[in-house]
Amino acid sequence: MMKESLNAVLINKSAAAYGEQPVYRMVFQTPKGICSFRVSADAYNAGRIGQKGMLTYSSNRMESFGTIRNSFSQTVTERSWLRLQA
């Protein structure tokens, strides 16, 4: 995956529950338009609406925003709902 970096402004952020797991999102305005990323709790708490910085991302994953590093990874798939038939 190729990384891209753009100047951005944090225009919104949200926290919601997905089952028992909290889901954090940050929304940015960039020269290419608006983009939204699922982020870690630490990144969510560090970001301030109106904050400006360099947004670095690859595909649909935010790597960093200014000095904020995103440790969230979507590589683990939740499968607790899956029941195998014996």
mmCIF file of N, CA and C in Angstrom:
data_model
loop_
_atom_site.group_PDB
_atom_site.id
_atom_site.type_symbol
_atom_site.label_atom_id
_atom_site.label_comp_id
_atom_site.label_asym_id
_atom_site.label_seq_id
_atom_site.Cartn_x
_atom_site.Cartn_y
_atom_site.Cartn_z
ATOM 1 N N MET A 1 0.830 -1.187 0.000
ATOM 2 C CA MET A 1 0.000 0.000 0.000
ATOM 3 C C MET A 1 0.873 1.248 0.000
ATOM 4 N N MET A 2 0.501 2.190 -0.814
ATOM 5 C CA MET A 2 1.252 3.419 -0.915
ATOM 6 C C MET A 2 0.715 4.452 0.071
ATOM 7 N N LYS A 3 1.612 5.083 0.810
ATOM 8 C CA LYS A 3 1.212 6.123 1.751
ATOM 9 C C LYS A 3 1.071 7.440 1.017
ATOM 10 N N GLU A 4 0.134 8.250 1.507
ATOM 11 C CA GLU A 4 -0.061 9.585 0.967
ATOM 12 C C GLU A 4 -0.117 10.554 2.131
ATOM 13 N N SER A 5 0.418 11.748 1.946
ATOM 14 C CA SER A 5 0.389 12.785 2.976
ATOM 15 C C SER A 5 -0.219 14.049 2.399
ATOM 16 N N LEU A 6 -1.138 14.646 3.150
ATOM 17 C CA LEU A 6 -1.831 15.864 2.731
ATOM 18 C C LEU A 6 -1.993 16.797 3.919
ATOM 19 N N ASN A 7 -2.002 18.104 3.671
ATOM 20 C CA ASN A 7 -2.393 19.042 4.712
ATOM 21 C C ASN A 7 -3.870 18.827 4.988
ATOM 22 N N ALA A 8 -4.260 18.848 6.264
ATOM 23 C CA ALA A 8 -5.645 18.560 6.617
ATOM 24 C C ALA A 8 -6.062 19.340 7.855
ATOM 25 N N VAL A 9 -7.380 19.453 8.018
ATOM 26 C CA VAL A 9 -7.982 20.041 9.210
ATOM 27 C C VAL A 9 -8.930 19.005 9.790
ATOM 28 N N LEU A 10 -8.825 18.754 11.095
ATOM 29 C CA LEU A 10 -9.752 17.848 11.764
ATOM 30 C C LEU A 10 -11.076 18.591 11.932
ATOM 31 N N ILE A 11 -12.120 18.144 11.224
ATOM 32 C CA ILE A 11 -13.393 18.869 11.239
ATOM 33 C C ILE A 11 -14.454 18.202 12.103
ATOM 34 N N ASN A 12 -14.256 16.942 12.461
ATOM 35 C CA ASN A 12 -15.227 16.262 13.323
ATOM 36 C C ASN A 12 -14.593 14.997 13.867
ATOM 37 N N LYS A 13 -15.133 14.522 14.977
ATOM 38 C CA LYS A 13 -14.731 13.230 15.509
ATOM 39 C C LYS A 13 -15.904 12.664 16.279
ATOM 40 N N SER A 14 -15.975 11.340 16.339
ATOM 41 C CA SER A 14 -17.109 10.712 17.014
ATOM 42 C C SER A 14 -16.660 9.442 17.717
ATOM 43 N N ALA A 15 -17.397 9.121 18.769
ATOM 44 C CA ALA A 15 -17.178 7.881 19.509
ATOM 45 C C ALA A 15 -18.531 7.201 19.637
ATOM 46 N N ALA A 16 -18.584 5.929 19.334
ATOM 47 C CA ALA A 16 -19.831 5.173 19.421
ATOM 48 C C ALA A 16 -19.500 3.756 19.865
ATOM 49 N N ALA A 17 -20.508 3.056 20.334
ATOM 50 C CA ALA A 17 -20.311 1.663 20.738
ATOM 51 C C ALA A 17 -20.746 0.748 19.606
ATOM 52 N N TYR A 18 -19.941 -0.262 19.342
ATOM 53 C CA TYR A 18 -20.277 -1.301 18.379
ATOM 54 C C TYR A 18 -20.266 -2.590 19.175
ATOM 55 N N GLY A 19 -21.441 -3.026 19.610
ATOM 56 C CA GLY A 19 -21.498 -4.125 20.568
ATOM 57 C C GLY A 19 -20.892 -3.631 21.866
ATOM 58 N N GLU A 20 -19.889 -4.326 22.346
ATOM 59 C CA GLU A 20 -19.200 -3.906 23.569
ATOM 60 C C GLU A 20 -17.927 -3.128 23.270
ATOM 61 N N GLN A 21 -17.596 -2.967 21.994
ATOM 62 C CA GLN A 21 -16.365 -2.297 21.600
ATOM 63 C C GLN A 21 -16.621 -0.839 21.227
ATOM 64 N N PRO A 22 -15.845 0.095 21.791
ATOM 65 C CA PRO A 22 -15.967 1.485 21.348
ATOM 66 C C PRO A 22 -15.351 1.653 19.960
ATOM 67 N N VAL A 23 -15.959 2.506 19.160
ATOM 68 C CA VAL A 23 -15.466 2.801 17.814
ATOM 69 C C VAL A 23 -15.214 4.305 17.741
ATOM 70 N N TYR A 24 -13.990 4.681 17.407
ATOM 71 C CA TYR A 24 -13.599 6.085 17.321
ATOM 72 C C TYR A 24 -13.320 6.438 15.868
ATOM 73 N N ARG A 25 -13.820 7.607 15.436
ATOM 74 C CA ARG A 25 -13.597 8.076 14.064
ATOM 75 C C ARG A 25 -13.141 9.528 14.101
ATOM 76 N N MET A 26 -12.284 9.872 13.147
ATOM 77 C CA MET A 26 -11.864 11.256 12.947
ATOM 78 C C MET A 26 -12.143 11.605 11.487
ATOM 79 N N VAL A 27 -12.677 12.818 11.272
ATOM 80 C CA VAL A 27 -13.056 13.273 9.933
ATOM 81 C C VAL A 27 -12.215 14.504 9.590
ATOM 82 N N PHE A 28 -11.621 14.481 8.405
ATOM 83 C CA PHE A 28 -10.701 15.533 7.978
ATOM 84 C C PHE A 28 -11.151 16.186 6.680
ATOM 85 N N GLN A 29 -10.870 17.491 6.568
ATOM 86 C CA GLN A 29 -11.010 18.214 5.305
ATOM 87 C C GLN A 29 -9.613 18.305 4.714
ATOM 88 N N THR A 30 -9.455 17.845 3.476
ATOM 89 C CA THR A 30 -8.169 17.893 2.785
ATOM 90 C C THR A 30 -8.381 18.578 1.432
ATOM 91 N N PRO A 31 -7.302 18.924 0.728
ATOM 92 C CA PRO A 31 -7.458 19.485 -0.616
ATOM 93 C C PRO A 31 -8.178 18.534 -1.573
ATOM 94 N N LYS A 32 -8.170 17.231 -1.284
ATOM 95 C CA LYS A 32 -8.850 16.251 -2.132
ATOM 96 C C LYS A 32 -10.286 15.983 -1.696
ATOM 97 N N GLY A 33 -10.721 16.607 -0.606
ATOM 98 C CA GLY A 33 -12.080 16.402 -0.113
ATOM 99 C C GLY A 33 -12.083 15.933 1.332
ATOM 100 N N ILE A 34 -13.236 15.448 1.762
ATOM 101 C CA ILE A 34 -13.407 14.994 3.135
ATOM 102 C C ILE A 34 -13.090 13.507 3.221
ATOM 103 N N CYS A 35 -12.356 13.114 4.271
ATOM 104 C CA CYS A 35 -12.081 11.696 4.492
ATOM 105 C C CYS A 35 -12.228 11.375 5.973
ATOM 106 N N SER A 36 -12.603 10.142 6.242
ATOM 107 C CA SER A 36 -12.891 9.683 7.592
ATOM 108 C C SER A 36 -12.121 8.398 7.864
ATOM 109 N N PHE A 37 -11.597 8.269 9.089
ATOM 110 C CA PHE A 37 -10.821 7.088 9.456
ATOM 111 C C PHE A 37 -11.230 6.593 10.833
ATOM 112 N N ARG A 38 -11.242 5.278 11.001
ATOM 113 C CA ARG A 38 -11.395 4.691 12.320
ATOM 114 C C ARG A 38 -10.028 4.775 12.983
ATOM 115 N N VAL A 39 -9.994 5.226 14.250
ATOM 116 C CA VAL A 39 -8.725 5.477 14.932
ATOM 117 C C VAL A 39 -8.721 4.858 16.327
ATOM 118 N N SER A 40 -7.544 4.840 16.938
ATOM 119 C CA SER A 40 -7.390 4.347 18.306
ATOM 120 C C SER A 40 -7.958 5.369 19.289
ATOM 121 N N ALA A 41 -8.230 4.923 20.506
ATOM 122 C CA ALA A 41 -8.719 5.824 21.555
ATOM 123 C C ALA A 41 -7.701 6.925 21.825
ATOM 124 N N ASP A 42 -6.411 6.582 21.823
ATOM 125 C CA ASP A 42 -5.368 7.584 22.077
ATOM 126 C C ASP A 42 -5.356 8.667 21.006
ATOM 127 N N ALA A 43 -5.453 8.264 19.739
ATOM 128 C CA ALA A 43 -5.477 9.245 18.645
ATOM 129 C C ALA A 43 -6.724 10.112 18.756
ATOM 130 N N TYR A 44 -7.864 9.495 19.032
ATOM 131 C CA TYR A 44 -9.129 10.222 19.179
ATOM 132 C C TYR A 44 -9.017 11.276 20.281
ATOM 133 N N ASN A 45 -8.490 10.878 21.424
ATOM 134 C CA ASN A 45 -8.390 11.793 22.561
ATOM 135 C C ASN A 45 -7.377 12.905 22.335
ATOM 136 N N ALA A 46 -6.361 12.664 21.524
ATOM 137 C CA ALA A 46 -5.321 13.668 21.270
ATOM 138 C C ALA A 46 -5.754 14.714 20.245
ATOM 139 N N GLY A 47 -6.663 14.356 19.347
ATOM 140 C CA GLY A 47 -7.079 15.271 18.286
ATOM 141 C C GLY A 47 -8.082 16.303 18.767
ATOM 142 N N ARG A 48 -7.953 17.522 18.286
ATOM 143 C CA ARG A 48 -8.871 18.614 18.627
ATOM 144 C C ARG A 48 -9.516 19.149 17.346
ATOM 145 N N ILE A 49 -10.829 19.287 17.363
ATOM 146 C CA ILE A 49 -11.532 19.823 16.193
ATOM 147 C C ILE A 49 -10.965 21.203 15.870
ATOM 148 N N GLY A 50 -10.676 21.420 14.603
ATOM 149 C CA GLY A 50 -10.052 22.662 14.154
ATOM 150 C C GLY A 50 -8.540 22.555 14.045
ATOM 151 N N GLN A 51 -7.971 21.482 14.576
ATOM 152 C CA GLN A 51 -6.527 21.265 14.527
ATOM 153 C C GLN A 51 -6.084 21.059 13.080
ATOM 154 N N LYS A 52 -4.949 21.660 12.729
ATOM 155 C CA LYS A 52 -4.379 21.515 11.390
ATOM 156 C C LYS A 52 -3.088 20.726 11.480
ATOM 157 N N GLY A 53 -2.808 19.953 10.435
ATOM 158 C CA GLY A 53 -1.566 19.193 10.424
ATOM 159 C C GLY A 53 -1.436 18.372 9.161
ATOM 160 N N MET A 54 -0.341 17.634 9.084
ATOM 161 C CA MET A 54 -0.090 16.752 7.952
ATOM 162 C C MET A 54 -0.736 15.401 8.251
ATOM 163 N N LEU A 55 -1.669 15.003 7.398
ATOM 164 C CA LEU A 55 -2.363 13.726 7.516
ATOM 165 C C LEU A 55 -1.657 12.712 6.626
ATOM 166 N N THR A 56 -1.224 11.606 7.213
ATOM 167 C CA THR A 56 -0.590 10.534 6.451
ATOM 168 C C THR A 56 -1.455 9.295 6.572
ATOM 169 N N TYR A 57 -1.767 8.698 5.417
ATOM 170 C CA TYR A 57 -2.637 7.526 5.412
ATOM 171 C C TYR A 57 -2.258 6.608 4.261
ATOM 172 N N SER A 58 -2.686 5.363 4.376
ATOM 173 C CA SER A 58 -2.541 4.408 3.282
ATOM 174 C C SER A 58 -3.855 3.657 3.183
ATOM 175 N N SER A 59 -4.394 3.607 1.997
ATOM 176 C CA SER A 59 -5.692 2.982 1.753
ATOM 177 C C SER A 59 -6.733 3.619 2.663
ATOM 178 N N ASN A 60 -7.331 2.854 3.570
ATOM 179 C CA ASN A 60 -8.349 3.411 4.462
ATOM 180 C C ASN A 60 -7.849 3.493 5.903
ATOM 181 N N ARG A 61 -6.535 3.492 6.119
ATOM 182 C CA ARG A 61 -5.962 3.536 7.460
ATOM 183 C C ARG A 61 -5.161 4.814 7.665
ATOM 184 N N MET A 62 -5.538 5.584 8.708
ATOM 185 C CA MET A 62 -4.773 6.764 9.072
ATOM 186 C C MET A 62 -3.509 6.320 9.788
ATOM 187 N N GLU A 63 -2.366 6.758 9.304
ATOM 188 C CA GLU A 63 -1.089 6.450 9.960
ATOM 189 C C GLU A 63 -0.800 7.486 11.045
ATOM 190 N N SER A 64 -0.940 8.781 10.668
ATOM 191 C CA SER A 64 -0.647 9.854 11.614
ATOM 192 C C SER A 64 -1.335 11.140 11.175
ATOM 193 N N PHE A 65 -1.461 12.047 12.141
ATOM 194 C CA PHE A 65 -1.968 13.390 11.885
ATOM 195 C C PHE A 65 -1.133 14.323 12.751
ATOM 196 N N GLY A 66 -0.268 15.113 12.107
ATOM 197 C CA GLY A 66 0.668 15.938 12.871
ATOM 198 C C GLY A 66 1.539 15.037 13.733
ATOM 199 N N THR A 67 1.539 15.270 15.049
ATOM 200 C CA THR A 67 2.332 14.446 15.968
ATOM 201 C C THR A 67 1.538 13.266 16.518
ATOM 202 N N ILE A 68 0.287 13.127 16.123
ATOM 203 C CA ILE A 68 -0.575 12.045 16.610
ATOM 204 C C ILE A 68 -0.333 10.793 15.778
ATOM 205 N N ARG A 69 -0.015 9.700 16.439
ATOM 206 C CA ARG A 69 0.170 8.412 15.764
ATOM 207 C C ARG A 69 -1.046 7.543 16.038
ATOM 208 N N ASN A 70 -1.529 6.864 15.021
ATOM 209 C CA ASN A 70 -2.696 5.997 15.159
ATOM 210 C C ASN A 70 -2.236 4.557 15.320
ATOM 211 N N SER A 71 -2.574 3.951 16.453
ATOM 212 C CA SER A 71 -2.171 2.560 16.697
ATOM 213 C C SER A 71 -3.280 1.577 16.353
ATOM 214 N N PHE A 72 -4.432 2.084 15.887
ATOM 215 C CA PHE A 72 -5.552 1.201 15.561
ATOM 216 C C PHE A 72 -5.242 0.382 14.321
ATOM 217 N N SER A 73 -5.582 -0.897 14.376
ATOM 218 C CA SER A 73 -5.398 -1.777 13.231
ATOM 219 C C SER A 73 -6.661 -2.583 13.019
ATOM 220 N N GLN A 74 -7.118 -2.676 11.783
ATOM 221 C CA GLN A 74 -8.312 -3.447 11.473
ATOM 222 C C GLN A 74 -7.967 -4.861 11.023
ATOM 223 N N THR A 75 -6.790 -5.342 11.364
ATOM 224 C CA THR A 75 -6.393 -6.658 10.889
ATOM 225 C C THR A 75 -7.088 -7.792 11.639
ATOM 226 N N VAL A 76 -7.587 -7.524 12.852
ATOM 227 C CA VAL A 76 -8.288 -8.551 13.624
ATOM 228 C C VAL A 76 -9.772 -8.458 13.311
ATOM 229 N N THR A 77 -10.338 -9.547 12.874
ATOM 230 C CA THR A 77 -11.755 -9.580 12.535
ATOM 231 C C THR A 77 -12.535 -10.171 13.694
ATOM 232 N N GLU A 78 -13.585 -9.491 14.111
ATOM 233 C CA GLU A 78 -14.451 -9.968 15.190
ATOM 234 C C GLU A 78 -15.333 -11.087 14.657
ATOM 235 N N ARG A 79 -15.218 -12.263 15.263
ATOM 236 C CA ARG A 79 -16.012 -13.408 14.808
ATOM 237 C C ARG A 79 -16.751 -14.077 15.960
ATOM 238 N N SER A 80 -16.988 -13.362 17.057
ATOM 239 C CA SER A 80 -17.646 -13.975 18.204
ATOM 240 C C SER A 80 -19.053 -14.447 17.863
ATOM 241 N N TRP A 81 -19.651 -13.887 16.815
ATOM 242 C CA TRP A 81 -21.006 -14.254 16.406
ATOM 243 C C TRP A 81 -21.037 -15.593 15.676
ATOM 244 N N LEU A 82 -19.876 -16.057 15.207
ATOM 245 C CA LEU A 82 -19.810 -17.268 14.396
ATOM 246 C C LEU A 82 -19.881 -18.518 15.271
ATOM 247 N N ARG A 83 -20.810 -19.387 14.978
ATOM 248 C CA ARG A 83 -20.963 -20.652 15.694
ATOM 249 C C ARG A 83 -20.798 -21.789 14.689
ATOM 250 N N LEU A 84 -19.865 -22.663 14.957
ATOM 251 C CA LEU A 84 -19.640 -23.794 14.062
ATOM 252 C C LEU A 84 -20.635 -24.906 14.372
ATOM 253 N N GLN A 85 -21.169 -25.500 13.339
ATOM 254 C CA GLN A 85 -22.092 -26.628 13.499
ATOM 255 C C GLN A 85 -21.277 -27.904 13.673
ATOM 256 N N ALA A 86 -21.639 -28.715 14.665
ATOM 257 C CA ALA A 86 -20.917 -29.979 14.909
ATOM 258 C C ALA A 86 -21.494 -31.096 14.070
#
